Coordinates of C-alpha atoms and ligand atoms in Angstrom, one line a residue:
X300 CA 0.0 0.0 0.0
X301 CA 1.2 3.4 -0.7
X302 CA 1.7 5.2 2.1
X303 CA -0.3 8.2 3.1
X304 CA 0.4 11.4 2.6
X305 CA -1.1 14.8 3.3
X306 CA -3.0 15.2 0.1
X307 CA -4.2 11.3 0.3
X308 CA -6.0 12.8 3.8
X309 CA -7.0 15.9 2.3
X310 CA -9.1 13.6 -0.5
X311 CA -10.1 11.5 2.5
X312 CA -11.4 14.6 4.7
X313 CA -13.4 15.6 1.3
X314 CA -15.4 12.6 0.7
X315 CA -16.1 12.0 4.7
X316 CA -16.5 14.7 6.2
X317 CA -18.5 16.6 4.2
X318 CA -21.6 18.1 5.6
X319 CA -20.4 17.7 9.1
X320 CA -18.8 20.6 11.0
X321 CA -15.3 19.5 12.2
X322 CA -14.1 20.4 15.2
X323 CA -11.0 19.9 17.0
X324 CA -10.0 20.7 21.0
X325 CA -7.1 20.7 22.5
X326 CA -5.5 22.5 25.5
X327 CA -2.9 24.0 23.7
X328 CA -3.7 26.1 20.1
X329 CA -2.1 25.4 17.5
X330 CA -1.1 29.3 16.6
X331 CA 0.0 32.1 18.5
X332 CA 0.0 35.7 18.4
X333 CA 3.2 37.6 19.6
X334 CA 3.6 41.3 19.3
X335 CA 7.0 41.9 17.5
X336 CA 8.0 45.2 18.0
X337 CA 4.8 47.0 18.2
X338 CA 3.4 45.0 15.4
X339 CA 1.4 41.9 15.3
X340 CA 3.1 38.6 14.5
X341 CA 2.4 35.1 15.1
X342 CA 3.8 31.4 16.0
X343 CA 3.2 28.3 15.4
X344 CA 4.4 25.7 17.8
X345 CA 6.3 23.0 17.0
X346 CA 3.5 20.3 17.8
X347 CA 3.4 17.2 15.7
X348 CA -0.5 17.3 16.6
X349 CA -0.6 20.4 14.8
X350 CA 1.4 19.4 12.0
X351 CA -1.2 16.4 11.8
X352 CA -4.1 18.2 11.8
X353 CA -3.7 21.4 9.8
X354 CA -4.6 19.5 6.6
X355 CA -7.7 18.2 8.1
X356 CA -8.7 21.7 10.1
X357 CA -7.9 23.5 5.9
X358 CA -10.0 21.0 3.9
X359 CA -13.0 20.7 5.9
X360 CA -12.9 24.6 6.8
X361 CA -13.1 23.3 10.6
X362 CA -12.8 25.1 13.7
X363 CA -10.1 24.4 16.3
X364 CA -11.3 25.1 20.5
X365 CA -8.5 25.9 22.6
X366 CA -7.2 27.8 25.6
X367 CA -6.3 31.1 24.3
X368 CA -3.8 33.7 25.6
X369 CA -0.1 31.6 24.7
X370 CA 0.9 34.0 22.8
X371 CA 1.2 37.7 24.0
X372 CA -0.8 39.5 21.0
X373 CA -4.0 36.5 21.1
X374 CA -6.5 38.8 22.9
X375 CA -5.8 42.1 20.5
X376 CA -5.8 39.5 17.1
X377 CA -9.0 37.8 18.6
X378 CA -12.6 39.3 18.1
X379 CA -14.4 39.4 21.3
X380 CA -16.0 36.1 21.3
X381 CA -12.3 34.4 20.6
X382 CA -12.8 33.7 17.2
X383 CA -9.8 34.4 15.0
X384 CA -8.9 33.0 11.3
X385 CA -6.2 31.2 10.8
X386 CA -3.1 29.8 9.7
X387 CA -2.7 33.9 9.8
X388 CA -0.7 33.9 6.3
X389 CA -3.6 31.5 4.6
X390 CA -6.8 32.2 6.4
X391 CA -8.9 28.6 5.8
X392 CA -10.2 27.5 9.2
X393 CA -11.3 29.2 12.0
X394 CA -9.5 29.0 15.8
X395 CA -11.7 29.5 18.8
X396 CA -10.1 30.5 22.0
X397 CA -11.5 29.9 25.4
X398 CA -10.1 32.5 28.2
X399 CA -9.0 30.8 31.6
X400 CA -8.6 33.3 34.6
X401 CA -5.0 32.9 36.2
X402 CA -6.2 30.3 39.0
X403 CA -8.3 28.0 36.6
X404 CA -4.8 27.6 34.6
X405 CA -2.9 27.0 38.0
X406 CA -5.4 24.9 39.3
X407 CA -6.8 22.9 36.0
X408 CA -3.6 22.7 34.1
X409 CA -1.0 22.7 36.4
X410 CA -2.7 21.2 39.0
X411 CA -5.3 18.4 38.3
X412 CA -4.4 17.7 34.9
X413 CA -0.4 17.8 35.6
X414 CA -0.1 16.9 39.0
X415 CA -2.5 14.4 39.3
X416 CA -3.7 12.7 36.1
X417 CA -0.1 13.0 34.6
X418 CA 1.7 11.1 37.4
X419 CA -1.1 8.7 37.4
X420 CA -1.1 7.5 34.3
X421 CA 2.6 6.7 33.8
X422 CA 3.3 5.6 37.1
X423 CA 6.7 7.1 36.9
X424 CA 6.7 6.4 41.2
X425 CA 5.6 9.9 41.6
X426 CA 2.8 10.3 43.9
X427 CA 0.3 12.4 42.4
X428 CA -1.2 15.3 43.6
X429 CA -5.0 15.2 44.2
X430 CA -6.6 18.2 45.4
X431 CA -10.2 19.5 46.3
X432 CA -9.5 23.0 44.6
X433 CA -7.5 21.3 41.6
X434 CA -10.6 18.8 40.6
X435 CA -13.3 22.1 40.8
X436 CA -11.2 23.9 38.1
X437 CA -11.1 21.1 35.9
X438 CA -14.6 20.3 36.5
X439 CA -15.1 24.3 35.4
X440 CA -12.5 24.1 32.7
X441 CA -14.5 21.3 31.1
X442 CA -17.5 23.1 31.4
X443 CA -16.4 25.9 30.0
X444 CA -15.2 24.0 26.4
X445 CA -18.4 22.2 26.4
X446 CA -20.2 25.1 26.5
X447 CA -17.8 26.9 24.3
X448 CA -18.2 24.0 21.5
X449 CA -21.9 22.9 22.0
X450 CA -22.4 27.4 21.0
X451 CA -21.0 26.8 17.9
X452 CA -22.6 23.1 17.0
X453 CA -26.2 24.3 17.3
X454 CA -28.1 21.6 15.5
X455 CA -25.8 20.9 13.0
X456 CA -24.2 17.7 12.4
X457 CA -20.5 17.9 14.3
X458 CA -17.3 15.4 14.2
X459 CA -15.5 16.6 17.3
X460 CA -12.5 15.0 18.2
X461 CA -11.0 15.9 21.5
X462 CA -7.2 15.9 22.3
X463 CA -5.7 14.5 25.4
X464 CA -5.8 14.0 29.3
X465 CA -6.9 17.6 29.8
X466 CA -10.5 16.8 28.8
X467 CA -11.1 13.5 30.4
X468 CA -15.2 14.9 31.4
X469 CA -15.6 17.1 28.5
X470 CA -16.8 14.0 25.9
X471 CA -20.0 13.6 28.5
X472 CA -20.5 17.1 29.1
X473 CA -20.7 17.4 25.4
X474 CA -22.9 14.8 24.4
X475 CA -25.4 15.9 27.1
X476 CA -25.6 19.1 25.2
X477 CA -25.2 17.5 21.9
X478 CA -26.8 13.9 21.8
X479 CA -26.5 13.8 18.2
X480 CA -22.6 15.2 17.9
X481 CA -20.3 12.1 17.1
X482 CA -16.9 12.2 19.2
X483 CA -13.7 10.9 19.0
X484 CA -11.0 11.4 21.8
X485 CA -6.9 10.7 21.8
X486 CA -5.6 10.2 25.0
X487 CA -1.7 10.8 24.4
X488 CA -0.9 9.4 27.2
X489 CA -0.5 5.6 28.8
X490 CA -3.6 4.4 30.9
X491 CA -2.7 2.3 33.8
X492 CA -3.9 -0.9 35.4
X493 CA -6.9 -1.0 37.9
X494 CA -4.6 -1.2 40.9
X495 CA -3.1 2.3 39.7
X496 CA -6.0 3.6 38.8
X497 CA -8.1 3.6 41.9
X498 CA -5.9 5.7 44.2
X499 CA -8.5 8.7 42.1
X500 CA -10.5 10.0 44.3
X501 CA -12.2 11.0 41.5
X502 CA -12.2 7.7 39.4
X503 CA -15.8 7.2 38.5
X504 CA -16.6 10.9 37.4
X505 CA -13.4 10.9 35.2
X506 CA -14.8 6.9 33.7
X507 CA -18.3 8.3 32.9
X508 CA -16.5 11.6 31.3
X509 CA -14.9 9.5 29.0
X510 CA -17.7 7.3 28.4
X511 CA -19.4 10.1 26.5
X512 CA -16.8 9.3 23.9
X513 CA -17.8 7.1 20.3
X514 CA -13.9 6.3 19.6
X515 CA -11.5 6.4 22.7
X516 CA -8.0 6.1 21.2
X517 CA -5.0 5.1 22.5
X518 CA -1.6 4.7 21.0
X519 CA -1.4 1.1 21.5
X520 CA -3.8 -1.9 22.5
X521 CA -2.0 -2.4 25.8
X522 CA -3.3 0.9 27.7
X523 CA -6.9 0.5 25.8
X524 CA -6.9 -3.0 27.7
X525 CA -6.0 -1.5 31.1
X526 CA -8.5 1.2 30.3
X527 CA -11.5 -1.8 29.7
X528 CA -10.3 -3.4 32.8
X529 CA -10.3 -0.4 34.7
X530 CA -13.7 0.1 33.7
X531 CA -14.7 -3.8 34.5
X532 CA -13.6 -2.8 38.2
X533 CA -14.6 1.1 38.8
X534 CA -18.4 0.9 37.3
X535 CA -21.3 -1.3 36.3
X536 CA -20.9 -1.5 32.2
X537 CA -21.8 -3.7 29.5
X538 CA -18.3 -4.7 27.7
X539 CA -18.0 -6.3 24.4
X540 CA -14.2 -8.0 24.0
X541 CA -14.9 -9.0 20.8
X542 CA -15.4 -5.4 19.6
X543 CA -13.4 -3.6 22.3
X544 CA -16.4 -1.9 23.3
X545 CA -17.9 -0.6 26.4
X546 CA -21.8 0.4 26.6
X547 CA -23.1 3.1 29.4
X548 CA -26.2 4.3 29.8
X549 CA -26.9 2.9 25.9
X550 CA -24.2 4.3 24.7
X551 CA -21.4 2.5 22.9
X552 CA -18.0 3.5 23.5
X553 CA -15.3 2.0 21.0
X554 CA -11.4 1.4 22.2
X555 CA -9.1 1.2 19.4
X556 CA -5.7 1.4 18.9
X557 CA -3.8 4.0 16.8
X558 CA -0.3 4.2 17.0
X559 CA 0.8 8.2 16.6
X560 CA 3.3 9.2 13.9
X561 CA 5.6 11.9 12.1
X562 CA 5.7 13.5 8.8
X563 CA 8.3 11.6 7.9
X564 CA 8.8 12.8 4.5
X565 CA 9.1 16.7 5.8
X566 CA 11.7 15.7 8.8
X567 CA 13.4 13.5 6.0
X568 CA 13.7 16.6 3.6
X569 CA 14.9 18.6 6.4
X570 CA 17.6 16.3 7.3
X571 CA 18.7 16.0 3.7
X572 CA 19.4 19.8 2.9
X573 CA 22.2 21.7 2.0
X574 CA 21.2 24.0 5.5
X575 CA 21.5 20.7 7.6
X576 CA 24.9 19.6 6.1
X577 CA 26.1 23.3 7.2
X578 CA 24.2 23.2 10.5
X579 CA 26.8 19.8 10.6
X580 CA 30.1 21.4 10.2
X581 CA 29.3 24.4 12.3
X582 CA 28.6 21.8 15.2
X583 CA 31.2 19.9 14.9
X584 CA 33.3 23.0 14.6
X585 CA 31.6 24.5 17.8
X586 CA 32.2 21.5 20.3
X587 CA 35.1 20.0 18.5
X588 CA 33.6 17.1 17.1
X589 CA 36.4 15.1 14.9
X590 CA 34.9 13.0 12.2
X591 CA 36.1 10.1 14.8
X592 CA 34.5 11.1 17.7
X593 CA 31.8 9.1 19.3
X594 CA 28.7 11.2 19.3
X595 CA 25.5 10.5 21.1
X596 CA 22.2 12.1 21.4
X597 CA 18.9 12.8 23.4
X598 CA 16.3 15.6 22.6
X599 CA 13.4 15.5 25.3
X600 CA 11.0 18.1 27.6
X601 CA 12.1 17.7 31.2
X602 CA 9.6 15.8 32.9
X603 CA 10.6 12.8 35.1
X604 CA 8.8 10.7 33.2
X605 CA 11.9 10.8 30.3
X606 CA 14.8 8.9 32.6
X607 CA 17.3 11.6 32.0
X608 CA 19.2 11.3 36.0
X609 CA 18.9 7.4 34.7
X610 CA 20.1 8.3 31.0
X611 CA 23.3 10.4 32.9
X612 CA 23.9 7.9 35.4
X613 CA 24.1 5.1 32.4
X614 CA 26.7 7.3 30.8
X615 CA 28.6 7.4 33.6
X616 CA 28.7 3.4 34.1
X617 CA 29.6 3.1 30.4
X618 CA 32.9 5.2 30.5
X619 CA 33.4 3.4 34.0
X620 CA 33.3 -0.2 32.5
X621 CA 35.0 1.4 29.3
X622 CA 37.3 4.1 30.2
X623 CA 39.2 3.6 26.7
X624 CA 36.0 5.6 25.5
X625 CA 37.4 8.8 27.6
X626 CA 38.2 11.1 25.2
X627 CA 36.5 9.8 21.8
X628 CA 33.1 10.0 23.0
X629 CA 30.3 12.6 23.9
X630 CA 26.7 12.5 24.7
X631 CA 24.7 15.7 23.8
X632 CA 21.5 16.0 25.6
X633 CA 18.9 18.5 24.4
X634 CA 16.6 19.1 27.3
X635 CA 13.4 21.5 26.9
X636 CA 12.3 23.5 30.4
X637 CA 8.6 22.2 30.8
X638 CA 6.1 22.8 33.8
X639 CA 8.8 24.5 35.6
X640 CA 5.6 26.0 38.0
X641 CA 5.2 22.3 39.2
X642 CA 7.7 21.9 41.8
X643 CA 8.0 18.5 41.0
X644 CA 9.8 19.7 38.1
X645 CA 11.6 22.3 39.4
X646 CA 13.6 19.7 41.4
X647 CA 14.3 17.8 38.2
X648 CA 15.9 20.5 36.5
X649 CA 18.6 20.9 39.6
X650 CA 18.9 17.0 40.2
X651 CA 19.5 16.9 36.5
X652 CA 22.1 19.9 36.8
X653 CA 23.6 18.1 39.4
X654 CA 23.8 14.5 37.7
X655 CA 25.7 15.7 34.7
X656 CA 27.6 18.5 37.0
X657 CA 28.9 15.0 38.8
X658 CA 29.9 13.0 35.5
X659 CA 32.0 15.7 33.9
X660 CA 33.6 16.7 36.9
X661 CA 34.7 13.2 37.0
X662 CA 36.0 12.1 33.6
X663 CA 36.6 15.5 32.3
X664 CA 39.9 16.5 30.9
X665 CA 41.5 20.2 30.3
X666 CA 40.1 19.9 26.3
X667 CA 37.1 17.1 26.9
X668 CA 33.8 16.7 28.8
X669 CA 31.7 13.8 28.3
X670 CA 27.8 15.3 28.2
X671 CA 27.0 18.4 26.7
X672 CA 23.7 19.3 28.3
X673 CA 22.0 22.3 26.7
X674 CA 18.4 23.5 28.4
X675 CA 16.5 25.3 25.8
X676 CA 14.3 24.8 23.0
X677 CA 16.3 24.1 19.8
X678 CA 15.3 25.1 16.2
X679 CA 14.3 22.3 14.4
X680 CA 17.2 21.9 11.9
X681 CA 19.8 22.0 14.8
X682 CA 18.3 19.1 16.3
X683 CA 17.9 17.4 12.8
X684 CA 21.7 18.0 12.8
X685 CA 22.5 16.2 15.8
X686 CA 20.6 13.3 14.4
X687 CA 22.9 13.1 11.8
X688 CA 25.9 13.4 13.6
X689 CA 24.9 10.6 16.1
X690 CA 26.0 7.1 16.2
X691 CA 23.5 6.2 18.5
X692 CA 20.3 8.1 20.0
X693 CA 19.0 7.2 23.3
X694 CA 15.5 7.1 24.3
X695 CA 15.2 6.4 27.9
X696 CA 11.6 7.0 29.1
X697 CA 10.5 5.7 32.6
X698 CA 7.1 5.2 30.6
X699 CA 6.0 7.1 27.2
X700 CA 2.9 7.0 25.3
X701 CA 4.6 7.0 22.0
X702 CA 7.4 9.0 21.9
X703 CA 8.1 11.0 18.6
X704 CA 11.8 11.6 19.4
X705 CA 12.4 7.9 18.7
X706 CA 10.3 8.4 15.6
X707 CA 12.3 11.7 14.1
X708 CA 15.9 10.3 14.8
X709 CA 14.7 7.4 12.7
X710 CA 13.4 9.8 9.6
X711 CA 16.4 12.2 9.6
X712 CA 18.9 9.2 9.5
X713 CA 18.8 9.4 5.6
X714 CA 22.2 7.5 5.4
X715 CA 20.2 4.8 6.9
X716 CA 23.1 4.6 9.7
X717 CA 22.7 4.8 13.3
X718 CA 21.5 2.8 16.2
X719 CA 18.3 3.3 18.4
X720 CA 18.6 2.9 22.1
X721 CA 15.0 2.6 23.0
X722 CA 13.0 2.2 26.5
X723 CA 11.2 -0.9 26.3
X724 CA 7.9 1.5 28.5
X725 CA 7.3 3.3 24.8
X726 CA 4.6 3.4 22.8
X727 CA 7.5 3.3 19.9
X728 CA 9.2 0.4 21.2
X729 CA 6.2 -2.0 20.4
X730 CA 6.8 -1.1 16.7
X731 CA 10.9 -1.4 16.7
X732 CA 10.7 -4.5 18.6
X733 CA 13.3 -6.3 16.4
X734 CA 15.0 -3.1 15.5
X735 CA 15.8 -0.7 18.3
X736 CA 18.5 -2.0 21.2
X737 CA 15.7 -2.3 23.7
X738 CA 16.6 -0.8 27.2
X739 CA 15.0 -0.7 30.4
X740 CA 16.0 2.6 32.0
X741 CA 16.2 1.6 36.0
X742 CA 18.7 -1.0 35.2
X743 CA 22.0 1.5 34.5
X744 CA 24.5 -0.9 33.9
X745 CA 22.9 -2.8 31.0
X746 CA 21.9 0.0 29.4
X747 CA 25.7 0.9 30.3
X748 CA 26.2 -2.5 27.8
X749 CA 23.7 -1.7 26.0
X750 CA 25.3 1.9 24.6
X751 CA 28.9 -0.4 23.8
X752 CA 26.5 -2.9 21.9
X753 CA 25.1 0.2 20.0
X754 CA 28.5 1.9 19.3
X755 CA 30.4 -1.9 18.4
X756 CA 27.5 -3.3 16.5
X757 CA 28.7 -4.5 12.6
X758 CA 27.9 -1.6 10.0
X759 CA 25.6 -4.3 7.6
X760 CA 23.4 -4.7 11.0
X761 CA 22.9 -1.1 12.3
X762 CA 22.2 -0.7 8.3
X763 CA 19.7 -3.3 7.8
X764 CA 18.0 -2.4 11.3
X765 CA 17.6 1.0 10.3
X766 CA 16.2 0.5 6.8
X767 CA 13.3 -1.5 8.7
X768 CA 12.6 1.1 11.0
X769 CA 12.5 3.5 8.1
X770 CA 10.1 1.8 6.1
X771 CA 8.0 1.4 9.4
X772 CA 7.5 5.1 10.0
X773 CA 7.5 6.3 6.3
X774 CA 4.2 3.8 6.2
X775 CA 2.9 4.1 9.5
X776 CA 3.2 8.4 9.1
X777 CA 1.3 10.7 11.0
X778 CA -1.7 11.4 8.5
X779 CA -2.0 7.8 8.5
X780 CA -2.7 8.3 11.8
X781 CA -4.9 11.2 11.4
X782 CA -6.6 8.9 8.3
X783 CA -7.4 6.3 10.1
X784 CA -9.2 8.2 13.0
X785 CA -11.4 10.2 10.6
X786 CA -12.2 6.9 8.9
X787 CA -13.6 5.4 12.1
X788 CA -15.0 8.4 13.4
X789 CA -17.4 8.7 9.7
X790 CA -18.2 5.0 10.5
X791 CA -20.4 5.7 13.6
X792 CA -22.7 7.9 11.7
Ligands
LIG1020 C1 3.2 13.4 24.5 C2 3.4 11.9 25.1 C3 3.5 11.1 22.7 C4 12.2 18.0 22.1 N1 13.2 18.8 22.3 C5 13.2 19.7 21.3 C6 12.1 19.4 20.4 N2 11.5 18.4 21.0 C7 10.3 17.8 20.3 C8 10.6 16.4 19.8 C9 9.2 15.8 19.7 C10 8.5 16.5 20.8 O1 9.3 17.6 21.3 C11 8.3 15.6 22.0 O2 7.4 14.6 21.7 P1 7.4 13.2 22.5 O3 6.4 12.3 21.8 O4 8.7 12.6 22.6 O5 6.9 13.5 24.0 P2 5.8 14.4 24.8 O6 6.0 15.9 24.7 O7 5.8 13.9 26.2 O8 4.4 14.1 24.1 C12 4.2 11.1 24.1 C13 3.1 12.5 22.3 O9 2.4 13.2 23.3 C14 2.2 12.5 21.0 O10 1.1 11.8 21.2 O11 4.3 10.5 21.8 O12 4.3 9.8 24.5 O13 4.0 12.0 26.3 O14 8.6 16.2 18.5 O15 11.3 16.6 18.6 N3 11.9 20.1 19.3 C15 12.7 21.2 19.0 N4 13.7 21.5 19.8 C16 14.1 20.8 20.9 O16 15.0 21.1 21.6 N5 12.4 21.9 17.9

């Protein structure tokens, strides 16, 4: 089969969605307006989701609910019911912000959604946070989109397809309002087993909220089991195994599996170019990088859920039980501030400062360090370029949905060289099985042997392992993704 692209889903959107409003909501929006010296300017994140869903927000002329106010210019570009056309250089769909106050932020998004459901479902050994206040303001938050989206379905036939663990109650507050809407929901995140999941003191409400749903999707089978299971313990259901299928209240839920993806011609195109072979040389030139050095790479948000202490300590026990390496190799580590308000993650960003501190101090010579750790945000085609310039990437996640980093180091490696180090509590390891050197991230010194494995393996294997993973994404891309929910969701009507 030929594998999807965006214009396959464009032609796709056309012939199934027509005469249904489409609407998609997420917490985050997926464009920003910044004032840039006095005038108006505007941003567009570097989401995958975004890149995903554009196509499908331009061709069915859609609308896009989101918390507004990102970007510093969104009130000024916004009319006064939030409505503002966009992308902002090719007006084609319309973006619909939703105003939180301050404390409905703190308490919704940092709070109940970060410091409770997040921590729950990856059971990272973090106790979440469960608080009184925290639950209210999600309860309101949700509220507030469901009224926000049932304004603008009116009696109209609606697709709405609802992004993430920020919205768990919004699918029943919806259908309440709008029996007739059909509604699809992606939860990016894993979904534990029953014995996890019942610490919620809020278990049951957050269940029914999600019950509302017509699709639920996860990224793999696994979590949408533990999600039917958790049901089977938490509330009194109908479930159909045989179609993965949960029926409240008369209402038919359906748990499917859709793996998320990259556009993995785009990152490949990227990492080809002339501007990414310069990017190259300017590294290399920049941290003295001989052509024989040993490079290795991570690219992650800081959240403890990523195993970076674990990832740095694993460095350290390889150069221990290999000090020959001292000197011809480096790890880079790209590390994005995230959450910084939770303190939680405050303390990650000093243990992590700390942990890498600690390793250099210790190999360290007057004209090498081992890890180059560098907190901010980097532009795209640096990144790409440290893809390239890596023998091995490591992906070291505690647990992971997916994970997309895994995905792009895979796509920009157009010499089809390289070697993925992957945690085996990924989303993304399920579909590198064979492919990726599988890790698991709390035992240090084999994925200490597991890094030497990576960096001694025989060229003809890391080539033929790569090619397969290659194939795998340039197939499984993200419109397929995108494809294959819109598919289901036009079956339920
Ligand atoms: C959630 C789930 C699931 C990272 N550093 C830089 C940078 N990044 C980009 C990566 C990648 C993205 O951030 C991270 O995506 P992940 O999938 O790895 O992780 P989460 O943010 O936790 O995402 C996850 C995902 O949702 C989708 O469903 O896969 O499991 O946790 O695209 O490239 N990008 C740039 N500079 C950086 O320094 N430009």
């Amino acid at each position: 089969m030929a594998h999807e692209t965006a214009e396959t889903l464009r032609n796709l959107i056309r012939n199934r969605v027509r005469g249904h409003k489409f609407i998609t909501v997420s917490n985050r929006e997926p464009y920003m307006h910044v004032w840039r010296e006095g005038s108006l300017g505007w941003i567009r994140p570097a989401s995958g989701l975004v890149v995903a869903l554009d196509p499908v927000m331009r061709s069915s002329r859609g609308l896009w609910v989101a918390h507004g106010g990102g970007g510093s210019a969104d009130v000024a570009a916004s009319d006064e019911r939030g409505f503002v056309d966009v992308p902002p250089d090719e007006p084609s769909y319309r973006l619909k912000r939703v105003w939180l106050t301050e404390e409905q932020e703190e308490n919704y998004y940092y709070g109940f959604a970060n410091s409770g459901l997040w921590p729950l479902c990856h059971v990272a050994y973090r106790t979440p946070v469960f608080r009184e206040e925290h639950w209210r303001a999600y309860q309101e938050v949700n509220e507030k989109f469901a009224e926000s989206i049932a304004e603008e379905i009116g009696n109209e036939h609606a697709f709405v397809f609802i992004q993430d663990y920020h919205f768990a109650l919004l699918p029943r507050m919806l259908r309440q309002r709008c029996p007739h809407a059909v509604i699809a929901h992606f939860w990016h995140i894993p979904w534990p087993n029953p014995e996890v999941f019942r610490i919620c003191p809020w278990k049951q409400d957050i269940l029914r909220g999600m019950l509302g749903n017509d699709i639920l999707g996860f990224h793999i089978r696994y979590y949408g089991d533990n999600f039917i299971a958790t049901v089977d313990r938490e509330l009194e259901t109908r479930i159909d195994r045989e179609q993965a299928a949960i029926i409240y209240r008369r209402h038919m839920t359906k748990i499917r599996a859709f793996p998320i993806s990259i556009d993995f011609e785009s990152v490949a195109k990227q990492a080809a170019s002339a501007a990414t072979d310069e990017r190259i040389a300017c590294l290399r030139k920049r941290y003295n990088l001989g052509e024989d050095m040993i490079v290795g790479v991570g690219a992650d948000r800081i959240d403890y859920t990523k195993g970076l202490p674990e990832r740095i300590e694993a460095v350290n026990r390889f150069l221990e039980r290999y000090p020959e390496y001292c000197g011809r190799f480096v790890f880079f580590q790209a590390g994005v501030p995230s959450r910084t308000h939770v303190d939680e993650y405050r303390r990650l960003n000093e243990e992590v400062d700390e942990c890498v501190r600690r390793v250099n101090q210790k190999y360290a010579t007057a004209s090498w360090r081992p890890i180059i750790f560098v907190r901010e945000h980097l532009p795209l085609s640096e990144l790409l370029a440290w893809y390239r310039i890596a023998r091995f990437a490591i992906v070291s996640s505690l647990h992971d949905g997916m994970n997309l980093v895994a995905k792009e180091f895979v796509a920009a490696r157009v010499d089809h060289d390289g070697v993925l180090l992957l945690s085996r509590f990924t989303g993304a390891a399920r579909q590198f099985r064979s492919d990726a050197v599988l890790i698991n991230p709390y035992a240090a010194d084999a994925v200490a042997e597991a890094i030497h494995r990576g960096i001694t393996m025989e060229p003809e294997e890391v080539r033929r392992r790569m090619t397969r993973m290659r194939e795998q994404v340039r197939e499984n891309n993200v419109y397929k993704w995108a494809a294959d929910i819109i598919r289901k969701l036009s079956k339920v009507v």
